[in-house]
CSV table of C-alpha atoms and ligand atoms in Angstrom, one decimal:
chain,number,residue,atom,x,y,z
A,9,UNK,CA,27.8,-4.5,-38.8
A,10,UNK,CA,24.7,-2.3,-38.9
A,11,UNK,CA,23.3,-4.3,-36.0
A,12,UNK,CA,26.4,-3.9,-34.0
A,13,UNK,CA,26.1,-0.1,-34.1
A,14,UNK,CA,22.4,0.0,-33.6
A,15,UNK,CA,22.5,-2.5,-30.7
A,16,UNK,CA,24.0,0.2,-28.5
A,17,UNK,CA,20.9,-0.1,-26.3
A,18,UNK,CA,21.1,-3.8,-26.1
A,19,UNK,CA,24.7,-3.7,-25.1
A,20,UNK,CA,23.8,-1.4,-22.2
A,21,UNK,CA,21.9,-4.2,-20.5
A,22,UNK,CA,23.9,-4.7,-17.3
A,23,UNK,CA,24.0,-1.2,-16.1
A,24,UNK,CA,26.6,-0.3,-13.5
A,25,UNK,CA,25.6,1.8,-10.4
A,26,UNK,CA,25.3,5.5,-10.9
A,27,UNK,CA,28.1,7.8,-9.8
A,28,UNK,CA,28.6,11.5,-9.5
A,29,UNK,CA,30.9,11.3,-12.6
A,30,UNK,CA,27.9,10.3,-14.7
A,31,UNK,CA,26.4,13.8,-14.2
A,32,UNK,CA,27.2,17.5,-14.5
A,33,UNK,CA,27.0,19.6,-11.3
A,34,UNK,CA,23.3,20.4,-11.5
A,35,UNK,CA,22.3,16.9,-12.1
A,36,UNK,CA,24.6,15.7,-9.3
A,37,UNK,CA,22.6,17.7,-6.8
A,38,UNK,CA,19.4,16.0,-7.9
A,39,UNK,CA,21.1,12.7,-7.9
A,40,UNK,CA,22.2,13.2,-4.2
A,41,UNK,CA,18.7,14.4,-3.3
A,42,UNK,CA,17.1,11.3,-4.9
A,43,UNK,CA,19.3,9.2,-2.7
A,44,UNK,CA,18.0,11.0,0.3
A,45,UNK,CA,21.1,13.2,0.9
A,46,UNK,CA,21.2,17.0,1.1
A,47,UNK,CA,22.0,18.4,-2.3
A,48,UNK,CA,25.2,20.1,-1.1
A,49,UNK,CA,26.8,16.7,-0.4
A,50,UNK,CA,27.2,16.3,-4.2
A,51,UNK,CA,29.3,19.5,-4.3
A,52,UNK,CA,31.4,18.5,-1.3
A,53,UNK,CA,32.1,15.0,-2.6
A,54,UNK,CA,32.9,16.5,-6.1
A,55,UNK,CA,35.6,18.7,-4.5
A,56,UNK,CA,37.3,15.6,-3.1
A,57,UNK,CA,36.8,13.2,-6.0
A,58,UNK,CA,37.5,15.6,-8.9
A,59,UNK,CA,39.3,18.4,-7.1
A,60,UNK,CA,41.6,16.4,-4.8
A,61,UNK,CA,41.4,13.1,-6.9
A,62,UNK,CA,40.6,11.4,-3.6
A,63,UNK,CA,38.6,8.2,-3.4
A,64,UNK,CA,39.4,7.7,0.2
A,65,UNK,CA,36.5,8.9,2.3
A,66,UNK,CA,38.7,9.0,5.5
A,67,UNK,CA,40.2,12.1,3.9
A,68,UNK,CA,36.8,13.8,3.4
A,69,UNK,CA,36.9,15.6,6.8
A,70,UNK,CA,34.3,18.2,6.0
A,71,UNK,CA,31.7,15.4,6.0
A,72,UNK,CA,30.3,14.0,9.3
A,73,UNK,CA,32.7,11.1,10.3
A,74,UNK,CA,29.8,8.7,10.9
A,75,UNK,CA,28.2,9.3,7.5
A,76,UNK,CA,31.3,9.5,5.3
A,77,UNK,CA,31.3,5.8,4.2
A,78,UNK,CA,27.6,5.8,3.4
A,79,UNK,CA,27.8,9.0,1.4
A,80,UNK,CA,30.9,7.8,-0.5
A,81,UNK,CA,29.2,4.5,-1.3
A,82,UNK,CA,26.1,6.2,-2.6
A,83,UNK,CA,27.7,9.0,-4.6
A,84,UNK,CA,31.0,7.4,-5.6
A,85,UNK,CA,30.4,3.6,-5.7
A,86,UNK,CA,33.6,1.8,-6.7
A,87,UNK,CA,33.1,1.0,-10.4
A,88,UNK,CA,36.6,-0.1,-11.4
A,89,UNK,CA,38.5,-2.5,-9.1
A,90,UNK,CA,42.3,-2.9,-9.6
A,91,UNK,CA,43.0,-6.5,-10.5
A,92,UNK,CA,46.6,-6.3,-11.8
A,93,UNK,CA,49.2,-3.7,-12.4
A,94,UNK,CA,52.1,-4.2,-14.8
A,95,UNK,CA,55.0,-1.8,-15.3
A,96,UNK,CA,57.4,-1.3,-18.2
A,97,UNK,CA,59.9,1.3,-19.3
A,98,UNK,CA,61.3,1.6,-15.8
A,99,UNK,CA,57.9,2.3,-14.3
A,100,UNK,CA,57.1,5.0,-16.9
A,101,UNK,CA,54.5,2.8,-18.5
A,102,UNK,CA,51.8,1.4,-16.2
A,103,UNK,CA,49.1,-0.9,-17.4
A,104,UNK,CA,46.2,-1.6,-15.1
A,105,UNK,CA,43.6,-4.4,-15.5
A,106,UNK,CA,40.3,-3.3,-13.9
A,107,UNK,CA,37.4,-5.5,-12.9
A,108,UNK,CA,33.9,-4.0,-13.4
A,109,UNK,CA,30.9,-4.6,-11.2
A,110,UNK,CA,29.7,-7.4,-13.4
A,111,UNK,CA,33.1,-9.1,-13.6
A,112,UNK,CA,34.0,-7.8,-17.0
A,113,UNK,CA,37.6,-6.7,-17.5
A,114,UNK,CA,39.0,-3.6,-19.1
A,115,UNK,CA,42.4,-1.9,-19.2
A,116,UNK,CA,44.0,1.5,-19.1
A,117,UNK,CA,47.7,2.5,-19.7
A,118,UNK,CA,49.5,5.4,-18.1
A,119,UNK,CA,52.5,6.6,-20.0
A,120,UNK,CA,54.9,9.2,-18.7
A,121,UNK,CA,57.1,11.1,-21.2
A,122,UNK,CA,59.5,14.0,-20.4
A,123,UNK,CA,57.0,16.6,-21.4
A,124,UNK,CA,53.6,15.0,-20.8
A,125,UNK,CA,51.7,12.2,-19.0
A,126,UNK,CA,49.2,10.4,-21.1
A,127,UNK,CA,46.5,7.9,-20.2
A,128,UNK,CA,45.1,5.5,-22.8
A,129,UNK,CA,41.5,4.5,-21.7
A,130,UNK,CA,38.9,2.0,-22.7
A,131,UNK,CA,35.4,3.1,-23.8
A,132,UNK,CA,33.8,-0.4,-24.1
A,133,UNK,CA,34.4,-3.8,-22.7
A,134,UNK,CA,35.5,-5.6,-25.9
A,135,UNK,CA,34.6,-4.2,-29.3
A,136,UNK,CA,32.2,-5.1,-32.0
A,137,UNK,CA,34.1,-3.8,-35.0
A,138,UNK,CA,36.0,-7.0,-35.6
A,139,UNK,CA,39.2,-5.7,-37.0
A,140,UNK,CA,41.2,-9.0,-37.5
A,141,UNK,CA,44.6,-7.6,-36.4
A,142,UNK,CA,43.3,-6.3,-33.1
A,143,UNK,CA,43.3,-8.2,-29.8
A,144,UNK,CA,40.2,-6.4,-28.5
A,145,UNK,CA,38.3,-7.1,-31.7
A,146,UNK,CA,38.7,-10.9,-31.4
A,147,UNK,CA,36.3,-11.3,-28.4
A,148,UNK,CA,33.5,-9.1,-29.7
A,149,UNK,CA,31.6,-6.5,-27.8
A,150,UNK,CA,30.6,-7.3,-24.2
A,151,UNK,CA,29.0,-4.0,-23.3
A,152,UNK,CA,29.4,-0.2,-23.4
A,153,UNK,CA,31.0,1.4,-20.4
A,154,UNK,CA,29.1,4.1,-18.5
A,155,UNK,CA,30.4,7.6,-18.4
A,156,UNK,CA,31.6,7.2,-14.8
A,157,UNK,CA,33.4,3.9,-15.7
A,158,UNK,CA,35.4,5.7,-18.3
A,159,UNK,CA,36.0,8.8,-16.1
A,160,UNK,CA,37.1,6.6,-13.2
A,161,UNK,CA,40.0,5.3,-15.3
A,162,UNK,CA,41.1,8.9,-15.9
A,163,UNK,CA,40.7,9.9,-12.3
A,164,UNK,CA,42.7,6.9,-11.2
A,165,UNK,CA,45.5,7.7,-13.6
A,166,UNK,CA,45.5,11.4,-12.5
A,167,UNK,CA,45.7,10.3,-8.9
A,168,UNK,CA,48.6,7.8,-9.6
A,169,UNK,CA,50.6,10.6,-11.3
A,170,UNK,CA,49.7,13.2,-8.6
A,171,UNK,CA,50.7,10.9,-5.8
A,172,UNK,CA,54.2,10.7,-7.2
A,173,UNK,CA,54.1,7.0,-8.1
A,174,UNK,CA,55.7,7.6,-11.5
A,175,UNK,CA,59.6,7.6,-11.4
A,176,UNK,CA,59.9,11.3,-11.9
A,177,UNK,CA,57.7,12.1,-8.8
A,178,UNK,CA,54.4,14.0,-8.6
A,179,UNK,CA,53.2,15.0,-12.1
A,180,UNK,CA,49.9,16.2,-13.5
A,181,UNK,CA,48.0,14.0,-16.0
A,182,UNK,CA,48.0,16.1,-19.2
A,183,UNK,CA,46.7,14.0,-22.1
A,184,UNK,CA,43.9,11.5,-22.6
A,185,UNK,CA,43.6,9.2,-25.6
A,186,UNK,CA,40.6,7.0,-26.3
A,187,UNK,CA,42.8,4.3,-27.8
A,188,UNK,CA,42.2,1.4,-25.3
A,189,UNK,CA,39.6,-1.2,-25.7
A,190,UNK,CA,36.5,-0.4,-27.7
A,191,UNK,CA,35.2,1.9,-30.4
A,192,UNK,CA,34.5,5.3,-28.7
A,193,UNK,CA,32.1,6.4,-31.4
A,194,UNK,CA,29.9,3.3,-30.8
A,195,UNK,CA,29.4,4.5,-27.2
A,196,UNK,CA,29.0,8.1,-28.2
A,197,UNK,CA,26.9,9.6,-25.4
A,198,UNK,CA,29.1,8.2,-22.6
A,199,UNK,CA,32.2,9.4,-24.4
A,200,UNK,CA,30.9,12.9,-24.8
A,201,UNK,CA,29.9,12.9,-21.1
A,202,UNK,CA,33.5,11.8,-20.3
A,203,UNK,CA,35.0,14.6,-22.5
A,204,UNK,CA,32.9,17.1,-20.5
A,205,UNK,CA,34.0,15.6,-17.1
A,206,UNK,CA,37.6,15.7,-18.2
A,207,UNK,CA,37.7,19.3,-19.4
A,208,UNK,CA,35.2,21.0,-17.0
A,209,UNK,CA,36.9,22.9,-14.3
A,210,UNK,CA,37.0,21.4,-10.8
A,211,UNK,CA,34.7,20.5,-9.0
A,212,UNK,CA,32.6,19.8,-12.1
A,213,UNK,CA,35.5,17.9,-13.7
A,214,UNK,CA,39.2,17.4,-13.9
A,215,UNK,CA,40.1,20.7,-15.6
A,216,UNK,CA,42.2,19.1,-18.4
A,217,UNK,CA,42.2,21.0,-21.7
A,218,UNK,CA,39.9,19.5,-24.4
A,219,UNK,CA,42.8,20.1,-26.8
A,220,UNK,CA,44.7,17.4,-25.0
A,221,UNK,CA,42.0,14.8,-25.6
A,222,UNK,CA,42.2,12.4,-28.6
A,223,UNK,CA,39.3,10.3,-29.8
A,224,UNK,CA,40.4,7.5,-32.0
A,225,UNK,CA,37.8,6.0,-34.3
A,226,UNK,CA,37.5,3.3,-36.9
A,227,UNK,CA,35.5,5.8,-38.9
A,228,UNK,CA,31.8,5.9,-37.9
A,229,UNK,CA,31.0,8.8,-40.2
A,230,UNK,CA,27.7,10.0,-38.6
A,231,UNK,CA,29.4,10.1,-35.2
A,232,UNK,CA,32.4,12.0,-36.5
A,233,UNK,CA,29.9,14.7,-37.7
A,234,UNK,CA,28.2,14.6,-34.3
A,235,UNK,CA,31.5,15.1,-32.6
A,236,UNK,CA,32.3,18.1,-34.9
A,237,UNK,CA,28.9,19.6,-34.0
A,238,UNK,CA,29.8,19.6,-30.3
A,239,UNK,CA,32.3,22.4,-31.1
A,240,UNK,CA,35.0,21.2,-28.7
A,241,UNK,CA,38.6,21.3,-29.9
A,242,UNK,CA,39.1,17.6,-29.3
A,243,UNK,CA,41.7,15.9,-31.6
A,244,UNK,CA,40.3,13.2,-33.9
A,245,UNK,CA,42.4,10.2,-34.9
A,246,UNK,CA,41.1,8.0,-37.7
A,247,UNK,CA,42.2,4.4,-38.1
A,248,UNK,CA,42.7,4.1,-41.8
A,249,UNK,CA,45.2,1.3,-42.1
A,250,UNK,CA,44.7,0.9,-45.9
A,251,UNK,CA,44.6,3.3,-48.9
A,252,UNK,CA,42.0,1.4,-51.0
A,253,UNK,CA,38.6,0.2,-50.2
A,254,UNK,CA,39.4,-3.3,-51.4
A,255,UNK,CA,42.2,-3.7,-48.9
A,256,UNK,CA,40.5,-1.7,-46.1
A,257,UNK,CA,37.4,-4.0,-46.3
A,258,UNK,CA,39.7,-6.9,-45.2
A,259,UNK,CA,41.4,-5.0,-42.3
A,260,UNK,CA,38.6,-2.8,-41.1
A,261,UNK,CA,35.3,-4.6,-41.8
A,262,UNK,CA,33.1,-1.5,-41.1
A,263,UNK,CA,34.7,0.0,-44.3
A,264,UNK,CA,31.9,-1.9,-46.2
A,265,UNK,CA,29.5,0.5,-44.5
A,266,UNK,CA,31.6,3.7,-44.4
A,267,UNK,CA,34.2,3.5,-47.2
A,268,UNK,CA,37.4,5.6,-47.3
A,269,UNK,CA,36.0,8.5,-49.2
A,270,UNK,CA,33.2,9.1,-46.7
A,271,UNK,CA,35.5,8.7,-43.8
A,272,UNK,CA,38.1,11.1,-45.1
A,273,UNK,CA,35.5,13.7,-46.2
A,274,UNK,CA,34.1,13.6,-42.7
A,275,UNK,CA,37.6,14.0,-41.3
A,276,UNK,CA,38.4,17.0,-43.4
A,277,UNK,CA,35.1,18.6,-42.3
A,278,UNK,CA,36.1,17.8,-38.7
A,279,UNK,CA,39.4,19.5,-39.2
A,280,UNK,CA,37.7,22.6,-40.5
A,281,UNK,CA,35.1,22.8,-37.8
A,282,UNK,CA,37.4,22.1,-34.9
A,283,UNK,CA,40.5,23.8,-36.1
A,284,UNK,CA,42.4,20.7,-35.2
A,285,UNK,CA,44.7,18.7,-37.5
A,286,UNK,CA,43.4,15.2,-38.0
A,287,UNK,CA,45.6,12.2,-37.2
A,288,UNK,CA,45.5,9.2,-39.6
A,289,UNK,CA,46.5,6.0,-37.9
A,290,UNK,CA,48.0,3.3,-40.0
A,291,UNK,CA,49.1,0.0,-38.6
A,292,UNK,CA,52.2,-1.2,-40.6
A,293,UNK,CA,51.6,-4.9,-41.5
A,294,UNK,CA,54.3,-6.7,-43.4
A,295,UNK,CA,53.6,-7.1,-47.1
A,296,UNK,CA,50.0,-6.3,-46.5
A,297,UNK,CA,49.7,-2.5,-46.6
A,298,UNK,CA,53.4,-1.4,-46.3
A,299,UNK,CA,54.6,-1.4,-49.9
A,300,UNK,CA,55.6,1.5,-52.2
A,301,UNK,CA,52.3,1.3,-54.0
A,302,UNK,CA,50.4,1.7,-50.8
A,303,UNK,CA,52.5,4.6,-49.7
A,304,UNK,CA,51.8,6.3,-53.0
A,305,UNK,CA,48.1,5.6,-52.9
A,306,UNK,CA,48.0,7.0,-49.3
A,307,UNK,CA,49.9,10.1,-50.3
A,308,UNK,CA,47.4,10.7,-53.1
A,309,UNK,CA,44.6,10.6,-50.6
A,310,UNK,CA,46.1,12.9,-48.1
A,311,UNK,CA,48.2,15.4,-50.1
A,312,UNK,CA,47.4,19.0,-49.3
A,313,UNK,CA,45.2,18.2,-46.3
A,314,UNK,CA,45.6,19.3,-42.6
A,315,UNK,CA,46.7,15.9,-41.5
A,316,UNK,CA,49.3,14.0,-39.5
A,317,UNK,CA,50.0,10.3,-40.2
A,318,UNK,CA,50.9,8.1,-37.3
A,319,UNK,CA,52.4,4.8,-38.4
A,320,UNK,CA,52.0,2.0,-35.8
A,321,UNK,CA,54.2,-1.0,-36.2
A,322,UNK,CA,51.8,-3.9,-35.9
A,323,UNK,CA,51.9,-5.6,-32.6
A,324,UNK,CA,50.9,-9.2,-33.6
A,325,UNK,CA,48.2,-10.8,-31.6
A,326,UNK,CA,48.8,-14.4,-30.5
A,327,UNK,CA,48.4,-16.8,-33.4
A,328,UNK,CA,48.2,-13.9,-35.9
A,329,UNK,CA,49.2,-14.6,-39.5
A,330,UNK,CA,50.5,-11.0,-39.8
A,331,UNK,CA,53.6,-9.4,-38.4
A,332,UNK,CA,55.2,-5.9,-38.3
A,333,UNK,CA,56.8,-4.3,-41.4
A,334,UNK,CA,60.5,-4.7,-42.1
A,335,UNK,CA,62.5,-1.6,-41.1
A,336,UNK,CA,63.5,-0.8,-44.7
A,337,UNK,CA,59.8,-0.9,-45.9
A,338,UNK,CA,58.8,1.4,-43.0
A,339,UNK,CA,61.6,3.8,-43.9
A,340,UNK,CA,60.6,3.9,-47.6
A,341,UNK,CA,57.0,4.4,-46.6
A,342,UNK,CA,57.9,7.4,-44.5
A,343,UNK,CA,60.0,8.9,-47.2
A,344,UNK,CA,57.3,8.7,-49.8
A,345,UNK,CA,54.8,10.5,-47.5
A,346,UNK,CA,57.4,13.1,-46.7
A,347,UNK,CA,58.1,13.7,-50.4
A,348,UNK,CA,54.4,14.7,-50.6
A,349,UNK,CA,54.8,17.1,-47.7
A,350,UNK,CA,52.7,14.9,-45.4
A,351,UNK,CA,53.6,15.1,-41.7
A,352,UNK,CA,54.4,11.5,-40.5
A,353,UNK,CA,55.7,9.9,-37.4
A,354,UNK,CA,56.2,6.3,-36.4
A,355,UNK,CA,54.5,5.6,-33.0
A,356,UNK,CA,56.8,4.5,-30.3
A,357,UNK,CA,56.2,1.0,-29.0
A,358,UNK,CA,55.8,1.8,-25.4
A,359,UNK,CA,55.1,-1.1,-23.1
A,360,UNK,CA,55.1,-3.7,-25.8
A,361,UNK,CA,56.4,-6.3,-23.4
A,362,UNK,CA,53.3,-5.9,-21.3
A,363,UNK,CA,51.1,-5.6,-24.4
A,364,UNK,CA,50.5,-2.1,-23.2
A,365,UNK,CA,51.0,-0.2,-26.4
A,366,UNK,CA,47.9,1.8,-27.1
A,367,UNK,CA,45.3,0.0,-29.2
A,368,UNK,CA,46.9,-3.2,-28.4
A,369,UNK,CA,45.5,-3.7,-24.9
A,370,UNK,CA,45.9,-7.4,-24.4
A,371,UNK,CA,42.9,-9.7,-24.5
A,372,UNK,CA,45.1,-12.3,-22.8
A,373,UNK,CA,43.5,-12.0,-19.4
A,374,UNK,CA,40.0,-11.5,-20.7
B,414,SAH,N1,38.6,1.5,-31.8
B,414,SAH,C1,39.3,2.7,-32.0
B,414,SAH,C2,40.2,3.0,-30.8
B,414,SAH,C3,41.0,1.9,-30.2
B,414,SAH,S1,42.3,1.1,-31.0
B,414,SAH,C4,40.1,2.6,-33.3
B,414,SAH,O1,40.2,1.5,-33.9
B,414,SAH,O2,40.6,3.6,-33.7
B,414,SAH,C5,43.6,2.4,-31.2
B,414,SAH,C6,44.5,2.2,-32.4
B,414,SAH,O3,45.3,1.0,-32.2
B,414,SAH,C7,43.7,2.0,-33.7
B,414,SAH,O4,44.3,2.7,-34.7
B,414,SAH,C8,43.8,0.5,-33.9
B,414,SAH,O5,43.6,0.2,-35.3
B,414,SAH,C9,45.3,0.2,-33.4
B,414,SAH,N2,45.6,-1.2,-33.2
B,414,SAH,C10,44.7,-2.1,-32.8
B,414,SAH,N3,45.3,-3.4,-32.7
B,414,SAH,C11,46.6,-3.1,-33.1
B,414,SAH,C12,47.7,-4.0,-33.3
B,414,SAH,N4,47.7,-5.3,-33.0
B,414,SAH,N5,48.9,-3.4,-33.6
B,414,SAH,C13,49.0,-2.1,-33.9
B,414,SAH,N6,47.9,-1.3,-33.8
B,414,SAH,C14,46.8,-1.8,-33.4
B,415,SF4,FE1,37.6,-2.2,-32.3
B,415,SF4,FE2,39.5,-0.4,-32.8
B,415,SF4,FE3,40.2,-3.0,-32.3
B,415,SF4,FE4,38.9,-2.3,-34.6
B,415,SF4,S1,41.0,-1.6,-33.9
B,415,SF4,S2,38.4,-4.0,-33.3
B,415,SF4,S3,37.6,-0.6,-33.9
B,415,SF4,S4,39.3,-1.5,-30.9
């Protein structure tokens, strides 16, 4: 497991082409100049790509017509290519399978609700954390995504919403969750870059509040501390899934390195520094972690803390020996937490028929 984390460099082997979304505004100017373009082209292109959400250079009419294509290819190479789009919930859930420059596949899911539009994005191709109930975990880590490869998923979702392709018509992308493929904290620098691009004002970024960004982690303690040190009000979600180390070791193998106490201590510190309530994610697996004893143990860990528990009914992966909890067990579990004054919700199972529920991005095509 140690190797998996420290192999971050190794997993960056096949680097994708650079793109303006890899850089802040100042670096972008230098990037353009290094490519033999006038520095101000970076600013012009940023206004189209981030400001107007346009990736169609025909619309970039303030650039000389004969040079538009070349400039677009140099500054905004196409990093994610749409391979397949699947819709559910009457078009309110849209899962896109993207092909990267080296043929690897990733997915993102756009979900429209009455009061918000959320995109669930991937931070890695595959994942090295090996959680046995997770589809992404089964295939191991292929490589880290670059900042621009992650930002491009967000930009594409924002464009889809803005163009009125969701049933309700044109809407603004409001929320971003790092709950797709991969462990965001194992690709920390690219994820931090992405957070900046998301929340910086146009043309530097997309101008979406950092408060509306959720980073979900399996619990890489040093990186939770690093995220706190950034001082951004990003929401942290911690995938706990079990109330004892003995059980968590089997569901979340990295627990052997960062046991529950360390993960929760870092989480409470994060809540204090960021001023944001931490979410605890807990996949409800029948007879495994969903009994009265588990609920009581969990309540003992969380009582009195600034926390919100998100129960996720297990979405079984093909061939899985596990299945989702019985409704009665789920209900009892919720009641026990509520009796301890712990805020708890059961996550809705959006897009299950297309394996589009967050954290359950299908490995079927990969
Ligand atoms: N790697 C990060 C983020 C991606 S997974 C993490 O683990 O937190 C997002 C969430 O979906 C995590 O809580 C994860 O444990 C959960 N998840 C993964 N596979 C699932 C499945 N088959 N059913 C329900 N939840 C699942
Ligand atoms: Fe990776 Fe998260 Fe899946 Fe675990 S649950 S294998 S950390 S994506």
